[in-house]
Amino acid sequence: MERDRTTGTFTGNRGLQIEEKLLFEQGEAGRTGVDIPEPPKLKDRLGGTRRRAPIGLPGLSEPQVVRHFTRLSQKNYAIDLGLYPLGSCTMKHNPRLNEKMARAEGLGDLHPMQPESTVQGALELIDTLAHWLKVLTGMPAVAMSPAAGAHGELCGVMAIRAALEDRGEKRTRILVPESAHGTNPATAAACGYAVDPIPANKRGRVDLEAFKAKLGDDVAGIMITNPNTCGLFENEILEISEAIHAAGGFFYADGANFNAIVGRVRPGDLGVDCMHINLHKTFSTPHGGGGPGSGPVVLSEALAPFAPLPYVVHGKDGFRLIEHDHDPAATGKAFGRLKGFHGQMGMFIRALAYMMSHGADGLRQASGDAVLNANYLMASLRDELTPAFEGPCMHEVLFDDRFLKDTGVTTLDFAKAMIDEGFHPMTMYFPLVVHGALLMEPTETESKDGLDQFIGAVKALARRAKAGEAAAFREAPKLTPRRRLDETGAARKPVLRWRPPDPQGQAAE
Ligand SMILES: *Cc1c(COP(=O)(O)O)cnc(C)c1O
């Protein structure tokens, strides 16, 4: 047996990281994990239309399947393994109590078509969560059904459009700061609006004069994230809110960064007309890997009547779901329906468990600790890295790549080197308003020890970059099951087959 050149082992495995064939390559026709008796011979009821050839499912034993998925899970990085400093994503710990509640009997096995009388507890739960979301944001109404932040944006902008149509106005432009998350302009465009970008000022905030110059009677609204994606509080927010209202437009707040201000700032007091809340960020429900998330949207008096169906009301005999505008208990002129059913029930349960187990004081402490942790990173890293903006930050800290100038190391190389050190990289190249952005969000659930270890690694890597070791960075990551991939090639021409150990030293892809 010869050694694989990439790993130096005979098997191509690395320690307990096992290289294995695809299930389709492992499978053997006829092998199975269960014994099923021969089906009785029945008369053909399909008029001859039936499968003529095997469909090619791999035949596998139960241990093969279990090992395959367990190995896959070990190749995955997760918040349950370590720090996940992905800025803008709020990757905080999901308390196990939430999981226990979501699986509780009577909640875990609900069906959305059950008769209302059998799901009173679930409707009460939705109503209770809605109540606390309204209290925390200082807003009079909330639409619970959106399935994520981006879906909440769609809900909010559709409500704005419906309200404008109701006023008999057709406005065509939505203002969006240049630092905005990509979903903001995408939402505005999807709703048929022209996206008009507002530049940032030198302090990383909305340029107030540039914003005012863009106002006019064709502006439907502005979409602002606060704290913004540079991790900074928009401290001219009241002026912005007054100016947009004076121009007859609506104020959409992107609430993805609500984690920084829960219990301290009520968006309703800032004149917000609608704001989505990513339960999977601020209220700790799990995310990553495509969901499920949940993005309820709080609404002002002006937008509340247009909230989508269905929604929960208190009826004479308990809670009721309003499914149609012509229901006598309907309270508004819904713009329509966003989702087949009532929203992400599992996320509602987790978010409410999180709120109730923390209490008002606990939620307020969480936002305070999130901001403290980010500022600790900023203060600890500022002598090696270059903060993009001066002053304290909110729950995340933004660096640019000036500290890598003339080193030959890019933001991408730096992020890849973090993987070898056992950390998930920070968010890279976002927001677009600074060069080579590195956006770090530690969240409140990291301990000082954990942060110190991260800080130590980041500083050591920065020193290494400055010491002229660019070549080593370009090879990173070297210790992962897969080394640095050609990002375009990996997406366009993926190699999905297992490769036997290769003594010639082709890097495994
Ligand atoms: C995460 C995020 C979104 C989108 O939310 P999803 O739940 O991922 O759809 C929008 N805006 C900002 C600022 C975000 O961080």
XYZ file of C-alpha atoms and ligand atoms in Angstrom:
524
model
C 0.000 0.000 0.000
C 1.293 3.435 -0.854
C 0.755 6.656 1.008
C -1.628 9.349 -0.189
C 0.509 12.430 -0.761
C -2.034 14.918 0.460
C -2.690 13.280 3.822
C 0.477 11.213 4.265
C -1.631 8.222 5.322
C -2.134 4.890 3.552
C -5.906 5.137 3.627
C -6.338 8.769 2.699
C -8.069 9.206 6.095
C -6.810 11.850 8.519
C -6.941 10.652 12.083
C -10.573 9.958 12.755
C -11.732 12.018 9.778
C -12.716 9.237 7.417
C -12.735 9.573 3.656
C -15.572 7.486 2.358
C -17.301 6.629 -0.860
C -20.641 8.145 -1.754
C -23.645 6.123 -0.631
C -24.291 5.399 -4.296
C -20.783 3.964 -4.618
C -21.063 1.979 -1.373
C -24.459 0.506 -2.166
C -25.092 -2.992 -3.453
C -28.323 -4.070 -5.058
C -30.403 -6.139 -2.658
C -28.587 -5.138 0.537
C -30.993 -3.640 3.045
C -31.353 -2.602 6.670
C -34.823 -4.072 7.118
C -36.517 -7.371 6.453
C -39.719 -6.898 4.545
C -41.793 -9.950 3.625
C -42.378 -10.643 -0.083
C -45.497 -8.681 -1.047
C -48.505 -10.831 -1.868
C -49.280 -11.148 -5.559
C -52.111 -8.691 -6.264
C -53.990 -7.930 -9.399
C -52.513 -4.958 -11.246
C -54.761 -1.950 -10.602
C -52.613 0.537 -12.518
C -53.492 -0.605 -15.999
C -49.960 -1.684 -16.751
C -48.314 1.629 -15.851
C -45.639 0.644 -13.431
C -41.905 0.837 -12.995
C -40.053 -1.433 -15.382
C -36.503 -1.068 -14.129
C -34.905 -0.520 -10.718
C -34.641 3.180 -9.801
C -31.051 2.862 -8.658
C -31.360 3.502 -4.922
C -28.235 2.316 -3.117
C -28.672 -0.897 -1.096
C -27.207 -0.238 2.355
C -27.166 -1.766 5.795
C -28.272 0.248 8.809
C -24.712 0.711 10.195
C -23.561 2.012 6.800
C -26.268 4.636 6.799
C -25.681 5.609 10.430
C -21.926 5.899 9.931
C -22.302 7.902 6.752
C -24.498 10.547 8.335
C -22.516 10.630 11.570
C -19.320 11.226 9.572
C -21.000 13.948 7.583
C -22.114 15.622 10.819
C -18.471 15.588 11.997
C -17.410 17.487 8.893
C -19.864 20.228 9.729
C -18.979 23.268 11.811
C -21.680 24.366 14.233
C -22.310 26.792 17.052
C -22.359 23.700 19.288
C -18.651 23.159 18.455
C -17.196 26.590 18.899
C -17.204 30.335 18.274
C -19.105 31.353 15.155
C -18.172 35.007 14.613
C -20.168 35.450 11.419
C -21.111 39.137 11.439
C -24.719 40.050 10.569
C -25.855 36.490 11.368
C -26.021 36.472 15.193
C -24.934 32.876 15.639
C -25.709 32.573 19.334
C -26.208 29.512 21.475
C -29.670 27.943 21.270
C -30.579 26.944 24.836
C -31.562 23.266 25.084
C -34.648 24.246 27.030
C -36.027 25.731 23.786
C -35.479 22.412 22.015
C -37.178 20.517 24.810
C -40.208 22.810 24.623
C -40.431 22.530 20.828
C -40.597 18.747 21.152
C -43.094 18.763 24.011
C -46.078 16.506 23.526
C -48.982 18.452 22.075
C -46.635 20.974 20.428
C -44.171 18.783 18.533
C -46.921 16.772 16.859
C -49.345 19.530 15.871
C -50.894 19.493 12.430
C -51.807 22.798 10.769
C -55.172 21.423 9.593
C -56.337 20.384 13.068
C -59.685 21.858 14.123
C -59.280 25.150 15.996
C -60.842 23.734 19.146
C -57.963 21.222 19.429
C -55.146 23.782 19.015
C -56.216 26.510 21.428
C -52.914 26.218 23.291
C -50.915 26.673 20.093
C -52.951 29.716 19.078
C -52.505 31.154 22.556
C -48.766 30.585 22.220
C -48.675 32.495 18.910
C -50.727 35.259 20.503
C -48.475 35.437 23.570
C -45.322 35.612 21.457
C -46.979 38.294 19.310
C -47.749 40.236 22.487
C -44.126 40.206 23.677
C -42.811 41.136 20.235
C -45.131 44.150 20.289
C -44.055 45.080 23.815
C -40.329 44.786 23.036
C -40.621 46.849 19.854
C -43.267 49.333 21.063
C -45.400 48.583 17.999
C -49.199 48.030 17.895
C -49.395 45.018 15.532
C -47.403 42.083 14.216
C -47.708 39.706 11.263
C -46.452 36.314 12.406
C -46.394 34.217 9.242
C -43.197 35.305 7.376
C -40.674 32.479 7.338
C -37.415 34.460 7.537
C -35.987 37.962 7.490
C -36.120 38.281 3.717
C -39.698 36.985 3.722
C -40.523 39.551 6.418
C -39.102 42.281 4.189
C -41.393 41.109 1.423
C -44.305 41.256 3.874
C -43.398 44.772 5.030
C -42.879 46.229 1.574
C -46.087 44.591 0.315
C -47.928 46.208 3.242
C -46.382 49.563 2.301
C -47.471 49.109 -1.300
C -50.982 48.156 -0.210
C -51.204 51.209 2.069
C -50.071 53.511 -0.744
C -52.556 51.967 -3.164
C -55.259 52.415 -0.552
C -54.347 56.128 -0.456
C -54.614 56.172 -4.226
C -50.910 56.878 -4.628
C -48.418 55.238 -6.902
C -44.898 55.818 -5.684
C -42.004 54.217 -7.517
C -38.759 54.581 -5.557
C -37.370 53.022 -2.373
C -34.250 54.449 -0.746
C -31.681 51.943 0.514
C -28.312 52.779 2.124
C -25.257 51.443 0.307
C -24.272 49.360 3.345
C -27.607 47.483 3.285
C -27.893 43.716 3.336
C -28.536 42.456 -0.203
C -32.035 41.321 0.686
C -33.175 44.977 1.115
C -32.657 46.126 -2.494
C -33.743 42.681 -3.701
C -37.045 43.002 -1.812
C -37.705 46.520 -3.065
C -37.007 45.405 -6.636
C -39.142 42.277 -6.265
C -42.045 44.517 -5.233
C -41.612 46.583 -8.381
C -39.759 49.579 -6.924
C -36.678 51.273 -8.299
C -33.857 51.033 -5.737
C -32.149 54.340 -5.045
C -28.923 53.916 -3.054
C -27.950 56.418 -0.331
C -24.225 56.840 0.278
C -22.616 56.434 3.704
C -20.780 59.310 5.369
C -17.250 59.100 6.808
C -18.690 57.918 10.116
C -20.223 54.832 8.511
C -23.795 56.145 8.831
C -26.434 57.292 6.351
C -25.395 60.600 4.775
C -28.265 62.775 5.979
C -27.887 65.492 3.345
C -27.649 62.983 0.493
C -30.738 61.235 1.881
C -32.774 64.446 2.118
C -31.783 65.415 -1.407
C -33.365 62.188 -2.682
C -36.765 62.711 -1.038
C -39.766 63.422 -3.245
C -43.398 62.482 -3.734
C -42.373 59.394 -5.728
C -40.528 57.862 -2.733
C -42.490 54.975 -1.197
C -40.119 54.547 1.699
C -36.677 53.927 3.096
C -35.244 50.616 4.312
C -32.739 51.092 7.124
C -30.929 48.614 9.339
C -30.261 49.943 12.822
C -27.714 49.240 14.212
C -26.470 49.188 10.633
C -24.353 46.542 8.949
C -21.164 48.394 9.927
C -22.150 47.600 13.543
C -22.966 51.265 14.244
C -26.076 52.891 15.655
C -27.651 55.332 13.190
C -27.814 58.223 15.631
C -29.648 60.535 13.246
C -32.463 58.016 12.983
C -35.132 60.379 14.374
C -34.362 62.997 11.750
C -34.432 60.342 9.030
C -37.761 59.029 10.283
C -39.323 62.504 10.471
C -38.080 63.443 7.003
C -39.407 60.283 5.319
C -42.806 60.726 6.964
C -42.936 64.405 6.006
C -42.346 63.296 2.414
C -45.297 60.880 2.666
C -43.124 57.742 2.644
C -42.825 54.809 5.048
C -39.947 53.767 7.289
C -38.985 50.089 6.907
C -36.544 49.019 9.612
C -34.502 45.896 8.963
C -34.550 44.331 12.422
C -31.851 41.719 11.835
C -29.635 43.549 14.327
C -32.305 43.841 16.999
C -30.090 41.691 19.249
C -27.991 44.787 19.971
C -30.848 46.883 21.369
C -33.493 44.552 22.836
C -34.737 45.944 26.133
C -33.014 49.280 25.479
C -34.495 50.848 22.341
C -38.071 50.402 21.118
C -38.216 50.784 17.338
C -41.755 52.155 17.716
C -40.252 55.177 19.507
C -38.076 55.821 16.444
C -41.084 56.185 14.153
C -40.698 52.810 12.475
C -43.642 51.682 10.287
C -42.596 48.071 9.931
C -39.699 45.899 10.994
C -38.977 42.221 10.618
C -37.535 40.373 13.568
C -35.334 37.387 12.770
C -36.355 35.031 15.581
C -33.434 32.851 14.474
C -31.005 35.637 15.266
C -32.285 37.728 18.157
C -34.311 35.046 19.880
C -31.801 32.220 19.463
C -33.756 29.778 17.343
C -31.378 27.626 15.272
C -30.330 28.724 11.813
C -27.782 28.079 9.139
C -28.034 25.448 6.468
C -31.095 27.093 4.992
C -33.442 27.269 7.905
C -36.119 27.071 9.007
C -36.068 30.643 10.246
C -38.885 32.917 11.247
C -39.382 36.593 10.488
C -42.458 38.158 12.136
C -43.036 41.773 11.084
C -44.199 44.407 13.556
C -46.418 47.081 12.007
C -47.490 50.643 12.831
C -51.142 51.781 13.011
C -50.837 52.940 9.405
C -49.764 49.528 8.080
C -51.522 47.173 10.520
C -54.775 46.903 8.478
C -52.849 45.454 5.517
C -51.188 42.609 7.461
C -51.346 39.293 5.611
C -53.664 36.396 6.387
C -53.977 34.324 8.460
C -53.860 35.948 11.891
C -55.022 35.087 15.375
C -57.837 36.994 17.097
C -59.510 36.580 20.465
C -63.010 35.279 19.722
C -65.953 34.795 22.084
C -65.073 31.145 22.661
C -61.310 31.352 22.606
C -58.679 32.026 19.982
C -59.539 32.057 16.296
C -57.571 32.149 13.087
C -58.816 34.619 10.522
C -58.315 33.037 7.114
C -60.379 35.405 4.908
C -61.110 39.124 4.699
C -64.855 38.386 4.570
C -64.724 36.694 7.991
C -66.956 38.875 10.224
C -64.106 38.984 12.781
C -61.566 40.214 10.203
C -59.887 43.407 11.299
C -58.369 44.759 8.084
C -57.797 44.629 4.361
C -55.052 42.032 4.157
C -52.783 42.317 1.128
C -53.014 38.564 0.757
C -51.309 35.518 2.150
C -47.579 34.802 2.395
C -47.524 31.236 3.490
C -49.677 28.140 3.329
C -50.224 28.073 7.065
C -49.617 30.204 10.134
C -45.850 30.524 10.310
C -42.946 28.544 11.741
C -44.533 27.028 14.830
C -41.340 25.333 16.035
C -39.513 28.657 15.951
C -42.362 30.403 17.790
C -42.100 27.874 20.599
C -38.324 28.242 20.854
C -38.438 32.044 20.751
C -41.097 32.234 23.444
C -39.166 29.749 25.614
C -36.093 31.952 25.184
C -37.984 35.105 26.152
C -39.721 33.563 29.140
C -36.601 31.871 30.494
C -34.628 35.136 30.217
C -37.291 37.523 31.426
C -37.161 41.241 30.705
C -33.964 41.722 32.715
C -32.287 38.761 31.015
C -33.099 40.006 27.514
C -31.759 43.427 28.409
C -28.589 41.842 29.742
C -28.196 39.748 26.573
C -28.148 42.834 24.343
C -25.759 44.576 26.745
C -23.391 41.595 26.800
C -23.515 41.249 23.006
C -22.375 44.870 22.671
C -19.782 44.459 25.415
C -18.288 41.381 23.737
C -18.031 43.111 20.357
C -16.351 46.119 21.930
C -13.962 43.810 23.760
C -12.970 42.367 20.367
C -12.594 45.844 18.913
C -10.429 47.093 21.774
C -8.305 43.928 21.843
C -7.693 43.747 18.107
C -7.219 47.401 17.249
C -3.427 47.401 17.631
C -3.038 44.652 14.973
C -6.134 45.129 12.789
C -7.677 48.280 11.383
C -11.221 49.097 12.618
C -13.147 50.600 9.726
C -14.720 53.295 11.897
C -13.853 55.073 15.106
C -15.723 54.884 18.338
C -17.538 52.130 20.176
C -19.456 49.649 18.066
C -22.716 47.876 18.764
C -23.003 44.054 18.657
C -20.502 43.546 15.826
C -17.222 45.106 14.831
C -16.084 45.914 11.323
C -12.454 45.904 10.188
C -11.152 46.768 6.743
C -8.049 45.311 5.086
C -5.640 48.246 5.552
C -3.681 46.099 8.027
C -2.991 43.647 5.183
C -1.674 46.338 2.821
C 1.500 45.212 0.995
C 1.490 41.819 2.756
C 0.180 39.925 -0.285
C -2.495 38.430 2.005
C -6.137 39.098 1.163
C -9.200 39.097 3.385
C -10.104 35.740 1.832
C -6.670 34.241 2.668
C -6.979 35.530 6.211
C -10.418 33.978 6.650
C -9.191 30.632 5.295
C -6.264 30.644 7.732
C -8.748 31.010 10.602
C -10.227 27.636 9.679
C -6.885 25.897 10.347
C -6.907 27.559 13.761
C -10.279 25.954 14.511
C -12.523 28.984 14.012
C -15.348 29.599 11.630
C -14.319 32.668 9.619
C -15.905 36.032 10.188
C -18.120 37.549 7.500
C -15.930 38.701 4.599
C -16.322 41.429 1.992
C -19.597 42.617 3.529
C -20.688 45.359 3.950
C -19.442 46.721 0.644
C -18.800 50.246 1.944
C -15.292 49.409 3.188
C -12.442 47.673 1.365
C -11.878 43.986 2.135
C -14.362 43.971 5.035
C -13.989 41.560 7.968
C -17.154 41.715 10.085
C -17.052 39.952 13.462
C -20.011 39.278 15.720
C -19.126 37.316 18.850
C -22.667 37.382 20.420
C -23.355 37.446 24.141
C -23.046 33.705 24.666
C -19.237 33.619 24.308
C -17.163 33.601 27.488
C -14.141 35.842 28.028
C -11.891 32.749 27.765
C -13.388 31.888 24.405
C -13.001 35.439 23.134
C -9.387 35.615 24.374
C -8.502 32.462 22.468
C -10.066 33.903 19.321
C -8.301 37.246 19.810
C -4.985 35.450 20.312
C -5.409 33.536 17.054
C -6.471 36.588 15.016
C -3.566 38.680 16.320
C -1.030 35.914 15.710
C -2.294 35.526 12.141
C -2.123 39.290 11.566
C 1.500 39.313 12.748
C 2.269 36.347 10.539
C 0.797 38.136 7.516
C 2.856 41.224 8.245
C 5.994 39.070 8.647
C 5.810 38.182 4.938
C 4.302 34.696 5.112
C 1.759 35.255 2.349
C 2.591 31.926 0.685
C 1.406 29.991 3.755
C -1.869 31.949 3.770
C -2.516 31.128 0.150
C -2.401 27.383 0.982
C -4.833 27.629 3.881
C -6.801 25.783 5.012
C -4.462 22.792 5.115
C -5.879 20.809 8.015
C -9.472 20.421 6.862
C -11.003 17.393 5.141
C -10.812 19.469 1.932
C -8.137 22.034 1.235
C -8.724 25.395 -0.420
C -11.128 24.887 -3.291
C -11.201 26.835 -6.490
C -14.462 28.581 -5.615
C -15.709 28.895 -9.163
C -14.612 25.388 -10.152
C -16.148 23.892 -7.012
C -19.497 25.431 -7.913
C -19.417 24.911 -11.674
C -17.569 21.603 -11.991
C -17.961 19.831 -8.667
C -16.153 16.493 -8.292
C -18.568 14.464 -6.240
C -16.917 11.058 -6.430
C -14.676 9.492 -3.864
C -11.080 9.243 -5.021
C -8.800 6.435 -3.939
C -5.576 7.443 -2.136
C -3.250 8.993 -4.693
C 0.496 8.542 -4.293
C 1.073 11.054 -7.147
C -0.216 13.762 -4.828
C -3.283 15.192 -6.498
C -4.923 17.372 -3.871
C -8.272 15.776 -3.121
C -11.180 17.918 -4.239
C -29.835 38.117 8.076
C -30.193 39.428 7.546
C -31.274 39.601 6.659
C -32.052 38.444 6.048
O -32.643 37.617 6.976
P -32.897 36.059 6.656
O -33.584 35.577 7.864
O -31.545 35.458 6.430
O -33.742 35.997 5.436
C -31.604 40.877 6.274
N -30.900 41.942 6.705
C -29.843 41.811 7.528
C -29.109 43.040 7.991
C -29.438 40.557 7.968
O -28.390 40.420 8.769
